[in-house]
mmCIF file of N, CA and C in Angstrom:
data_model
loop_
_atom_site.group_PDB
_atom_site.id
_atom_site.type_symbol
_atom_site.label_atom_id
_atom_site.label_comp_id
_atom_site.label_asym_id
_atom_site.label_seq_id
_atom_site.Cartn_x
_atom_site.Cartn_y
_atom_site.Cartn_z
ATOM 1 N N MET A 1 -2.237 -18.483 5.626
ATOM 2 C CA MET A 1 -1.137 -18.035 6.463
ATOM 3 C C MET A 1 -1.625 -16.847 7.293
ATOM 4 N N ASN A 2 -1.359 -16.871 8.553
ATOM 5 C CA ASN A 2 -1.806 -15.814 9.449
ATOM 6 C C ASN A 2 -0.603 -14.960 9.838
ATOM 7 N N ASN A 3 -0.153 -14.115 8.932
ATOM 8 C CA ASN A 3 1.034 -13.294 9.143
ATOM 9 C C ASN A 3 0.645 -11.835 8.970
ATOM 10 N N ASP A 4 1.049 -10.985 9.935
ATOM 11 C CA ASP A 4 0.704 -9.563 9.860
ATOM 12 C C ASP A 4 1.309 -8.875 8.643
ATOM 13 N N MET A 5 2.403 -9.401 8.111
ATOM 14 C CA MET A 5 3.090 -8.769 6.985
ATOM 15 C C MET A 5 2.586 -9.285 5.632
ATOM 16 N N GLU A 6 1.717 -10.271 5.644
ATOM 17 C CA GLU A 6 1.207 -10.869 4.418
ATOM 18 C C GLU A 6 0.442 -9.834 3.589
ATOM 19 N N LYS A 7 0.784 -9.752 2.322
ATOM 20 C CA LYS A 7 0.131 -8.870 1.335
ATOM 21 C C LYS A 7 0.282 -7.388 1.668
ATOM 22 N N LYS A 8 1.343 -7.032 2.392
ATOM 23 C CA LYS A 8 1.635 -5.631 2.663
ATOM 24 C C LYS A 8 2.943 -5.284 1.984
ATOM 25 N N ALA A 9 2.937 -4.205 1.245
ATOM 26 C CA ALA A 9 4.131 -3.772 0.510
ATOM 27 C C ALA A 9 4.792 -2.613 1.237
ATOM 28 N N PHE A 10 6.110 -2.554 1.108
ATOM 29 C CA PHE A 10 6.898 -1.487 1.705
ATOM 30 C C PHE A 10 7.818 -0.916 0.644
ATOM 31 N N LEU A 11 7.797 0.403 0.474
ATOM 32 C CA LEU A 11 8.672 1.089 -0.478
ATOM 33 C C LEU A 11 9.498 2.128 0.263
ATOM 34 N N PHE A 12 10.763 2.225 -0.118
ATOM 35 C CA PHE A 12 11.676 3.196 0.483
ATOM 36 C C PHE A 12 12.427 3.919 -0.621
ATOM 37 N N LYS A 13 12.785 5.175 -0.377
ATOM 38 C CA LYS A 13 13.603 5.902 -1.343
ATOM 39 C C LYS A 13 14.917 5.167 -1.521
ATOM 40 N N ASN A 14 15.339 5.010 -2.763
ATOM 41 C CA ASN A 14 16.587 4.335 -3.083
ATOM 42 C C ASN A 14 17.739 5.327 -2.948
ATOM 43 N N GLU A 15 18.692 5.023 -2.083
ATOM 44 C CA GLU A 15 19.838 5.913 -1.864
ATOM 45 C C GLU A 15 20.715 6.030 -3.107
ATOM 46 N N LYS A 16 20.669 5.040 -4.004
ATOM 47 C CA LYS A 16 21.501 5.056 -5.216
ATOM 48 C C LYS A 16 20.839 5.810 -6.374
ATOM 49 N N TYR A 17 19.591 6.239 -6.177
ATOM 50 C CA TYR A 17 18.867 6.897 -7.265
ATOM 51 C C TYR A 17 19.457 8.263 -7.577
ATOM 52 N N GLU A 18 19.674 8.496 -8.860
ATOM 53 C CA GLU A 18 20.043 9.816 -9.372
ATOM 54 C C GLU A 18 19.160 10.072 -10.579
ATOM 55 N N GLN A 19 18.638 11.274 -10.689
ATOM 56 C CA GLN A 19 17.761 11.601 -11.807
ATOM 57 C C GLN A 19 18.489 11.332 -13.117
ATOM 58 N N GLY A 20 17.835 10.621 -14.010
ATOM 59 C CA GLY A 20 18.416 10.272 -15.295
ATOM 60 C C GLY A 20 19.166 8.950 -15.296
ATOM 61 N N SER A 21 19.345 8.336 -14.120
ATOM 62 C CA SER A 21 20.043 7.049 -14.051
ATOM 63 C C SER A 21 19.042 5.906 -14.265
ATOM 64 N N ASN A 22 19.558 4.688 -14.365
ATOM 65 C CA ASN A 22 18.693 3.521 -14.518
ATOM 66 C C ASN A 22 18.257 2.931 -13.185
ATOM 67 N N HIS A 23 18.780 3.468 -12.081
ATOM 68 C CA HIS A 23 18.400 2.956 -10.766
ATOM 69 C C HIS A 23 16.957 3.338 -10.458
ATOM 70 N N PRO A 24 16.199 2.418 -9.831
ATOM 71 C CA PRO A 24 14.830 2.778 -9.445
ATOM 72 C C PRO A 24 14.839 3.844 -8.357
ATOM 73 N N ALA A 25 13.822 4.696 -8.368
ATOM 74 C CA ALA A 25 13.706 5.758 -7.369
ATOM 75 C C ALA A 25 13.284 5.185 -6.015
ATOM 76 N N TYR A 26 12.524 4.097 -6.041
ATOM 77 C CA TYR A 26 12.037 3.465 -4.819
ATOM 78 C C TYR A 26 12.242 1.960 -4.912
ATOM 79 N N LYS A 27 12.594 1.352 -3.777
ATOM 80 C CA LYS A 27 12.758 -0.100 -3.699
ATOM 81 C C LYS A 27 12.056 -0.590 -2.450
ATOM 82 N N GLY A 28 11.678 -1.848 -2.450
ATOM 83 C CA GLY A 28 11.026 -2.413 -1.284
ATOM 84 C C GLY A 28 10.730 -3.877 -1.473
ATOM 85 N N ASN A 29 9.726 -4.362 -0.726
ATOM 86 C CA ASN A 29 9.354 -5.769 -0.828
ATOM 87 C C ASN A 29 7.903 -5.960 -0.434
ATOM 88 N N VAL A 30 7.397 -7.138 -0.794
ATOM 89 C CA VAL A 30 6.041 -7.545 -0.455
ATOM 90 C C VAL A 30 6.067 -9.057 -0.237
ATOM 91 N N THR A 31 5.226 -9.554 0.677
ATOM 92 C CA THR A 31 5.091 -10.988 0.888
ATOM 93 C C THR A 31 3.692 -11.396 0.469
ATOM 94 N N ILE A 32 3.619 -12.380 -0.448
ATOM 95 C CA ILE A 32 2.339 -12.887 -0.939
ATOM 96 C C ILE A 32 2.378 -14.406 -0.847
ATOM 97 N N ASP A 33 1.390 -14.978 -0.171
ATOM 98 C CA ASP A 33 1.314 -16.428 0.033
ATOM 99 C C ASP A 33 2.608 -16.986 0.606
ATOM 100 N N GLY A 34 3.204 -16.246 1.541
ATOM 101 C CA GLY A 34 4.401 -16.699 2.217
ATOM 102 C C GLY A 34 5.688 -16.548 1.426
ATOM 103 N N LYS A 35 5.609 -16.003 0.220
ATOM 104 C CA LYS A 35 6.788 -15.834 -0.629
ATOM 105 C C LYS A 35 7.116 -14.348 -0.736
ATOM 106 N N LYS A 36 8.372 -14.002 -0.505
ATOM 107 C CA LYS A 36 8.799 -12.605 -0.510
ATOM 108 C C LYS A 36 9.244 -12.196 -1.921
ATOM 109 N N TRP A 37 8.883 -10.971 -2.309
ATOM 110 C CA TRP A 37 9.195 -10.434 -3.639
ATOM 111 C C TRP A 37 9.850 -9.065 -3.502
ATOM 112 N N ASN A 38 10.774 -8.748 -4.402
ATOM 113 C CA ASN A 38 11.377 -7.409 -4.488
ATOM 114 C C ASN A 38 10.455 -6.499 -5.281
ATOM 115 N N LEU A 39 10.429 -5.232 -4.911
ATOM 116 C CA LEU A 39 9.696 -4.211 -5.658
ATOM 117 C C LEU A 39 10.693 -3.133 -6.084
ATOM 118 N N SER A 40 10.595 -2.685 -7.318
ATOM 119 C CA SER A 40 11.404 -1.577 -7.832
ATOM 120 C C SER A 40 10.472 -0.649 -8.598
ATOM 121 N N PHE A 41 10.525 0.649 -8.285
ATOM 122 C CA PHE A 41 9.658 1.627 -8.942
ATOM 123 C C PHE A 41 10.461 2.818 -9.434
ATOM 124 N N TRP A 42 10.148 3.246 -10.647
ATOM 125 C CA TRP A 42 10.790 4.388 -11.282
ATOM 126 C C TRP A 42 9.784 5.520 -11.413
ATOM 127 N N LEU A 43 10.265 6.752 -11.330
ATOM 128 C CA LEU A 43 9.430 7.928 -11.590
ATOM 129 C C LEU A 43 9.467 8.192 -13.086
ATOM 130 N N LYS A 44 8.304 8.353 -13.677
ATOM 131 C CA LYS A 44 8.189 8.563 -15.123
ATOM 132 C C LYS A 44 7.357 9.803 -15.396
ATOM 133 N N GLN A 45 7.500 10.302 -16.607
ATOM 134 C CA GLN A 45 6.699 11.441 -17.048
ATOM 135 C C GLN A 45 5.983 11.035 -18.327
ATOM 136 N N ALA A 46 4.658 11.208 -18.348
ATOM 137 C CA ALA A 46 3.847 10.805 -19.497
ATOM 138 C C ALA A 46 4.221 11.623 -20.726
ATOM 139 N N ASP A 47 4.226 10.928 -21.872
ATOM 140 C CA ASP A 47 4.554 11.605 -23.129
ATOM 141 C C ASP A 47 3.305 12.110 -23.853
ATOM 142 N N GLY A 48 2.131 11.848 -23.288
ATOM 143 C CA GLY A 48 0.887 12.330 -23.878
ATOM 144 C C GLY A 48 0.298 11.393 -24.914
ATOM 145 N N LYS A 49 0.965 10.272 -25.206
ATOM 146 C CA LYS A 49 0.463 9.335 -26.220
ATOM 147 C C LYS A 49 -0.487 8.301 -25.631
ATOM 148 N N GLY A 50 -0.558 8.201 -24.320
ATOM 149 C CA GLY A 50 -1.442 7.237 -23.662
ATOM 150 C C GLY A 50 -2.621 7.943 -23.034
ATOM 151 N N LYS A 51 -3.077 7.405 -21.906
ATOM 152 C CA LYS A 51 -4.244 7.963 -21.214
ATOM 153 C C LYS A 51 -3.929 9.213 -20.413
ATOM 154 N N LEU A 52 -2.652 9.399 -20.046
ATOM 155 C CA LEU A 52 -2.288 10.550 -19.220
ATOM 156 C C LEU A 52 -1.866 11.731 -20.081
ATOM 157 N N PRO A 53 -2.209 12.942 -19.655
ATOM 158 C CA PRO A 53 -1.762 14.128 -20.388
ATOM 159 C C PRO A 53 -0.234 14.250 -20.329
ATOM 160 N N GLN A 54 0.340 14.827 -21.349
ATOM 161 C CA GLN A 54 1.782 15.015 -21.414
ATOM 162 C C GLN A 54 2.282 15.767 -20.185
ATOM 163 N N GLY A 55 3.389 15.267 -19.615
ATOM 164 C CA GLY A 55 3.989 15.911 -18.450
ATOM 165 C C GLY A 55 3.506 15.381 -17.109
ATOM 166 N N THR A 56 2.441 14.571 -17.108
ATOM 167 C CA THR A 56 1.932 14.015 -15.855
ATOM 168 C C THR A 56 2.951 13.022 -15.291
ATOM 169 N N MET A 57 3.289 13.174 -14.019
ATOM 170 C CA MET A 57 4.241 12.268 -13.371
ATOM 171 C C MET A 57 3.499 11.024 -12.871
ATOM 172 N N PHE A 58 4.151 9.860 -12.993
ATOM 173 C CA PHE A 58 3.586 8.619 -12.485
ATOM 174 C C PHE A 58 4.719 7.668 -12.111
ATOM 175 N N MET A 59 4.365 6.552 -11.487
ATOM 176 C CA MET A 59 5.355 5.546 -11.111
ATOM 177 C C MET A 59 5.113 4.281 -11.924
ATOM 178 N N ALA A 60 6.186 3.653 -12.369
ATOM 179 C CA ALA A 60 6.128 2.365 -13.057
ATOM 180 C C ALA A 60 7.022 1.415 -12.281
ATOM 181 N N GLY A 61 6.586 0.167 -12.131
ATOM 182 C CA GLY A 61 7.344 -0.738 -11.287
ATOM 183 C C GLY A 61 7.507 -2.134 -11.824
ATOM 184 N N GLU A 62 8.376 -2.882 -11.121
ATOM 185 C CA GLU A 62 8.653 -4.283 -11.415
ATOM 186 C C GLU A 62 8.591 -5.076 -10.121
ATOM 187 N N VAL A 63 8.217 -6.334 -10.259
ATOM 188 C CA VAL A 63 8.228 -7.274 -9.151
ATOM 189 C C VAL A 63 9.082 -8.451 -9.596
ATOM 190 N N ASP A 64 10.041 -8.840 -8.758
ATOM 191 C CA ASP A 64 10.841 -10.013 -9.090
ATOM 192 C C ASP A 64 11.138 -10.814 -7.833
ATOM 193 N N GLN A 65 11.686 -12.012 -8.016
ATOM 194 C CA GLN A 65 11.924 -12.895 -6.883
ATOM 195 C C GLN A 65 12.838 -12.249 -5.866
ATOM 196 N N TRP A 66 12.576 -12.519 -4.610
ATOM 197 C CA TRP A 66 13.307 -11.926 -3.496
ATOM 198 C C TRP A 66 14.777 -12.288 -3.553
ATOM 199 N N GLU A 67 15.593 -11.261 -3.393
ATOM 200 C CA GLU A 67 17.021 -11.439 -3.215
ATOM 201 C C GLU A 67 17.449 -10.392 -2.209
ATOM 202 N N SER A 68 17.902 -10.840 -1.073
ATOM 203 C CA SER A 68 18.296 -9.928 -0.015
ATOM 204 C C SER A 68 19.430 -9.036 -0.479
ATOM 205 N N GLN A 69 19.450 -7.795 -0.002
ATOM 206 C CA GLN A 69 20.528 -6.863 -0.357
ATOM 207 C C GLN A 69 21.863 -7.350 0.185
ATOM 208 N N GLN A 70 21.851 -8.144 1.265
ATOM 209 C CA GLN A 70 23.091 -8.638 1.845
ATOM 210 C C GLN A 70 23.620 -9.867 1.120
ATOM 211 N N GLN A 71 22.773 -10.541 0.346
ATOM 212 C CA GLN A 71 23.211 -11.737 -0.361
ATOM 213 C C GLN A 71 24.036 -11.341 -1.576
ATOM 214 N N ALA A 72 25.220 -11.906 -1.675
ATOM 215 C CA ALA A 72 26.051 -11.677 -2.854
ATOM 216 C C ALA A 72 25.597 -12.636 -3.934
ATOM 217 N N PRO A 73 25.661 -12.226 -5.190
ATOM 218 C CA PRO A 73 25.292 -13.144 -6.262
ATOM 219 C C PRO A 73 26.175 -14.390 -6.210
ATOM 220 N N ALA A 74 25.555 -15.520 -6.440
ATOM 221 C CA ALA A 74 26.306 -16.782 -6.404
ATOM 222 C C ALA A 74 27.301 -16.818 -7.554
ATOM 223 N N GLN A 75 28.515 -17.177 -7.229
ATOM 224 C CA GLN A 75 29.537 -17.286 -8.259
ATOM 225 C C GLN A 75 29.499 -18.695 -8.823
ATOM 226 N N GLN A 76 29.640 -18.782 -10.132
ATOM 227 C CA GLN A 76 29.660 -20.086 -10.761
ATOM 228 C C GLN A 76 30.992 -20.748 -10.447
ATOM 229 N N SER A 77 30.928 -22.015 -10.074
ATOM 230 C CA SER A 77 32.163 -22.716 -9.740
ATOM 231 C C SER A 77 32.893 -23.110 -11.017
ATOM 232 N N GLN A 78 34.183 -22.941 -10.996
ATOM 233 C CA GLN A 78 35.045 -23.301 -12.116
ATOM 234 C C GLN A 78 35.583 -24.703 -11.864
ATOM 235 N N PRO A 79 35.630 -25.551 -12.890
ATOM 236 C CA PRO A 79 36.208 -26.873 -12.674
ATOM 237 C C PRO A 79 37.692 -26.746 -12.357
ATOM 238 N N ALA A 80 38.171 -27.621 -11.486
ATOM 239 C CA ALA A 80 39.581 -27.608 -11.110
ATOM 240 C C ALA A 80 40.432 -27.985 -12.321
ATOM 241 N N PRO A 81 41.575 -27.338 -12.485
ATOM 242 C CA PRO A 81 42.415 -27.678 -13.634
ATOM 243 C C PRO A 81 42.916 -29.113 -13.520
ATOM 244 N N ASN A 82 43.006 -29.773 -14.666
ATOM 245 C CA ASN A 82 43.479 -31.158 -14.707
ATOM 246 C C ASN A 82 44.944 -31.133 -15.081
ATOM 247 N N ASP A 83 45.807 -31.373 -14.091
ATOM 248 C CA ASP A 83 47.258 -31.327 -14.323
ATOM 249 C C ASP A 83 47.774 -32.590 -14.994
ATOM 250 N N ASP A 84 46.917 -33.571 -15.225
ATOM 251 C CA ASP A 84 47.351 -34.831 -15.830
ATOM 252 C C ASP A 84 47.443 -34.738 -17.345
ATOM 253 N N ILE A 85 46.992 -33.641 -17.954
ATOM 254 C CA ILE A 85 47.035 -33.504 -19.409
ATOM 255 C C ILE A 85 48.460 -33.196 -19.835
ATOM 256 N N PRO A 86 49.057 -34.003 -20.761
ATOM 257 C CA PRO A 86 50.470 -33.873 -21.095
ATOM 258 C C PRO A 86 50.793 -32.775 -22.090
ATOM 259 N N PHE A 87 49.998 -31.752 -22.252
ATOM 260 C CA PHE A 87 50.370 -30.661 -23.172
ATOM 261 C C PHE A 87 50.136 -29.325 -22.569
#
């Protein structure tokens, strides 16, 4: 695929982010092999139990299937009530 946006990621500060909340601090997207993906990144602080010294700030992220911010989640259709049931 010859697309200028291919394999380029974009991250933006999340307007809904509040320190201590579960919202990611940064959100964005990336296109790989013509398929668009969501990116979510949180700011974390190392606890000193891994490779980073305690207190070191870093980012941790997730990648999931693209869902536009304007798209509302699909509602499951409910079967129509059957008025022919005699009770």
